Each structure stands twice: as C-alpha cells, then as structure tokens.
Amino acid sequence: MEIKAIAGDIVKIETGAVIVNFFEDSGQPEGDAAAVDTAMDGAISRLIKQGDIKGKLNEITLLHCVGKLPSAHVVVVGLGKKPKLTLDKVRGAVGEVCRYLRQKSIDRIATGLLGAGVNGFKTGDAVQAITEGAMLGLYTFRKHMTKKENNHTEVKEFAIVGRDKASMARAVNRGKIIAEAVNWTRDLVNEPSNFMTPAAMAEAARKIAGDYGFKIEVLEKQQMASLGMGALLGVAQGSQQSPRFIILTYKGKKSNTVDMALVGKGITFDSGGIDIKPQEGMHEMKGDMAGGASVLAALTAIARLKAPFNVTALVPATENMPGGSAQKPGDVVTAMNGKTIEVLNTDAEGRLILADALSYARKLEAKAIIDVATLTGACRAALGTICTGAFTNNQAFIDKLIAAGNEVGELMWQFPMFEEYDEQIKSDVADIKNLGGKFAGAITAAKFLAEFIDNTPWVHLDIAGTSDTDKDKGYQVKGATGVPVRALVNLVLKMSKE
Ligand code: BES
Ligand code: ZN
Ligand code: ZN
C-alpha cells in the first residue's frame, strides 16, 4: 500500500472513497465534511437530521457519490464526543474504516485530517495517527495460506489530504516507520514456533542489524556457559533447539554509554516444560517471545527516527520443552550474577531467562533498564487485555514510561512492589525460588526479577494480557498486537530530547 500526503481539496480528489468525520455533539457537518455535504447537495446533513448518522465512535456510513464528486464513495465516520476525542480514537477509527472499505474491495482511499485541530491536536500528530491507523488496521498474516489472494482486493493507495504537503509527508514517514516496526513484531509473534525458533529469531535480528547498521552479537550455548548463564541454560536444556542470546546495539550519539537496555523475553514456545501446560490454549505459547520481538522492533524505529540515544536490545531466546534432559522441579541453578535459584515450577521459565538477561544488562552498566515479557497469567487475570502491568524500583522512571504509553494509546497500570512480598520468593535450599505461591503472582514474578537489578532505574512490563487479541478492533487485528513497541519508541524519543 502506498501512503501519500496530498495538498489539495477533498472534494476534488478522484479516488475510490473519501473519508470525512462527524462528531456526536456537533449537530451539523464541519470542515471537510461540510465541503463534501455541499457538493453532495446536503446528503450528509439530511442523514444527520434523519438520525441515520449519529456520530458515535467508529460508526460508518457509506454514501455513493453518483457523479457529484470525482470520488466514487464518501464514508462518514463517527468520532464520538468532541471533548473525549484522543489521537488513539482517530487511529482506531481509521483502522476500522480501512478494513470496512477493503471488505468492499475499494482499493483507493483518501482521507481528510481527522482529528486535527480538535482538543489542540497538531496536524502532524493527526497525520501520523491516521497513517498508523491505516497500516496497523490493514495488517494481515497470510504467509502460510496457500490461497494467496484474499476474497477482496488489498488497498493499494491511501492519501491524506490537507494543506502543508511537506510537513504532512514528514508525519506520514514517522507513522510509517512506527507502524512497520509494530507490524514486524506482529509477524514474528504470529509465526508458528516451528518457524520462529531461537535461531530464526537471531536471523531476524541479523537482518535488521544489516538493514539499519546495528552492531550485533549472538551468543551460543558455549558462550552462555562461560558467562555463567545457568538460569537460561537450565530452561534451554529440555529442547532440541539450541538457545541464542541476542545483543543488538544502536548508537545514536558519540559516547559509549548504554543509555537504555531493552530486555525482551524470547521463549519461542512455552510448553511449560516438565510442569507441562494443559492442552487448552497451549498453541498461544508460540507468542511467548512477544517481548523479545517488541524490543528488537523498537530499536529499528528508534534508529530510523535517528534518536540521539544509545540503546541496546537483549533477547534471551529459547524453547521451554519437557525433553529427557529437561530441568526438573526442585533443581537449583545459578544465574550470571551468582544468585542461586530453586526451580519449583519449570513453567515459570520467563523469570529464569530474564534473570541472566537482566544480569547482562547490569554488566553493560546500562543507565536504565526496561524488560518486556509475557510473564504471568496472573497479570492477565488482574488487568485483562486492556492494559499492560508495570512494576518498578524507580517512580520517576515508570511515570515517564506510563505517560509515554498513554500518549500513544498503549495503556499501563502500575502494581505495588512492597518489601513484604519478598518473603514469598524465599527458598529453603537456594537464595530464591521461581515460584511465589498462590496469590499476587504478577507481583512475585516482578519481585524475582528485581533480585537481578539493584539500583539501576528499571521497569518491568508484563504483557501477558496485551500481547495478543482475539478480535479485530480499531487498529488491532486478531492475533499479535505489537504492544509495547509504540510506547517504547515514544519514551526513547522523549528521553533523548531531555
Ligand atoms: N508464558 C507464561 C505466561 C502467560 C500466560 C503468557 C498466559 C500469556 C498468556 C509463563 O511462562 C507462565 O507459564 N507463567 C506461569 C507462572 C506460574 C507457574 C508461577 C503462570 O502464569 O501460570
Ligand atoms: Zn511458562
Ligand atoms: Zn512463558
């Protein structure tokens, strides 16, 4: 799909459909919608008067232009109540409308600047959100379908029509870079585990390293052993697939500091290991590397947007399998920082591989660390699929990340980290255990991770509930969501300006 910015008049565009918006509380068409309404001899205002167009969020009304405009159709999309409009709602509405039009095989679309000027939204930010909405909403994963054509045509052209072409084109470019990073994440996460092995994940990282000039290092088993990554190796030992530890470095400025380490859980399949999972939903565990994919993708966007910041992505990648040589409940392993861990449940493997990855980030002397992981069912039970669980040792840092997420519509909710929870991960035979008991599972998992951090400002994001979705909605498409790529990119862009 080609996305372009056009300086011009929406009523003069020759295309398959033009999109204009209507607010629930505005009474009559405004802006582009008013211009289209006039050209259509008042068709839109009549529909509003009749109550056919109400302006509820994501309400879609398709009109045929019957020669009154050069475009074949007009779509009026509802954006809800004006004071409640956010750019994320614009992103979602564009995603919905694009899928609706694709379903009708309308493959050329033009839109006005939905949301621009409302609630102080800048044109550039609206254009970026519109671009992201179209690209994210039209995402498909059809790689393994032998029937290559869909039962509709794909959208070929998407034009955003406004006044200042140059600044709009820059905003389109930003949106494109970010949406491509999110869709790249979705591709990796949706990929079945017989394709997306640890080696394949390392190959994907090599590809982006080549494309964007990152330094890349991929550690194999031997090197992990000499670094003392006993927790990661313990998880890997039950699988026929050999593990990888991916280190990808972007240098956006001269100094050699690591301003930020982004650590992502890279379990390419989580069977549970010897504590094997029940059948129901086990296939979803092909997506247990979503955190790892998201930090790699975030790095691509950070580099393409040329953030003056040094960021290193770390991904411990392995399967968690119950092979004959698998680790067993009760085993004790030693992590890279020297701490010993009693493995009381082999299905709590995420925190084990992150123990070594966080230790590695500390060894790099990263100034700040964020880890992203599909870590606990408990987090999904607590927050559902609406927001990501967030945990920290540094309130100012998490405030920044949560704010960056809110700005782009990736919601996060902070959990407590009271000292009192530490008791739940004390072991009888080792320094700590990987199981926190029946209650507060998301928190005790975070408490376990904190054992490998010390004082470095750190946030842990548990995306178990937000990394995939079971339905198309707004700019989300059934399957992997690509959360929290956009929040991470936004945070780094903001921090690099400080
Ligand atoms: N990958 C899972 C967590 C998960 C669950 C992610 C559902 C996405 C959806 C993780 O490795 C796991 O199995 N966690 C266990 C931990 C428990 C054994 C302490 C869990 O949450 O049940
Ligand atoms: Zn598990
Ligand atoms: Zn897991």
Coordinates of N, CA, C and O and ligand atoms in Angstrom, one line a residue, residues 265 267 269-272 277 285 288 320 347-351 374-376, ligand 3:
K265 N 11.7 -11.0 26.8 CA 11.5 -12.5 26.9 C 11.4 -13.1 25.5 O 10.5 -12.7 24.7
I267 N 10.9 -16.6 24.7 CA 10.6 -18.0 24.7 C 9.8 -18.3 23.4 O 8.6 -17.9 23.2
F269 N 8.7 -21.1 22.2 CA 7.5 -21.9 22.6 C 7.6 -22.3 24.0 O 8.6 -22.8 24.5
D270 N 6.5 -22.1 24.8 CA 6.4 -22.4 26.2 C 5.4 -23.6 26.4 O 4.2 -23.3 26.5
S271 N 6.0 -24.8 26.4 CA 5.1 -25.9 26.7 C 4.9 -26.1 28.2 O 4.0 -26.8 28.7
G272 N 5.6 -25.3 29.0 CA 5.6 -25.4 30.5 C 6.8 -26.3 31.0 O 7.1 -26.2 32.1
K277 N 1.9 -27.6 30.5 CA 0.7 -26.9 30.5 C -0.5 -27.8 30.0 O -0.2 -28.7 29.2
M285 N 1.2 -20.2 23.1 CA 2.5 -20.0 23.7 C 3.6 -20.0 22.6 O 4.8 -19.8 22.9
D288 N 5.2 -16.5 23.1 CA 5.8 -16.2 24.3 C 7.2 -15.5 24.1 O 7.9 -15.3 25.0
N320 N 10.9 -23.7 25.8 CA 10.8 -24.3 27.1 C 10.1 -25.7 26.9 O 8.9 -25.7 26.7
D347 N 7.4 -24.1 34.6 CA 6.6 -23.2 33.7 C 6.8 -21.8 34.1 O 6.4 -20.9 33.3
A348 N 7.5 -21.5 35.2 CA 7.8 -20.1 35.5 C 9.2 -19.8 34.9 O 10.2 -19.5 35.6
E349 N 9.4 -20.1 33.6 CA 10.7 -20.0 32.9 C 11.1 -18.6 32.5 O 12.3 -18.4 32.3
G350 N 10.1 -17.8 32.3 CA 10.4 -16.4 31.8 C 11.3 -15.7 32.7 O 12.3 -15.1 32.3
R351 N 11.0 -15.7 34.0 CA 11.8 -15.0 35.0 C 13.2 -15.6 35.1 O 14.2 -14.9 35.4
T374 N 5.9 -11.6 28.3 CA 4.6 -12.3 28.5 C 4.8 -13.2 29.8 O 5.0 -14.4 29.7
L375 N 4.8 -12.6 31.0 CA 5.4 -13.3 32.1 C 4.4 -14.1 32.9 O 4.7 -15.2 33.3
T376 N 3.2 -13.5 33.2 CA 2.3 -14.3 34.1 C 0.8 -14.3 33.7 O 0.3 -13.2 33.3
Ligands
ZN3 ZN 6.4 -18.3 29.4

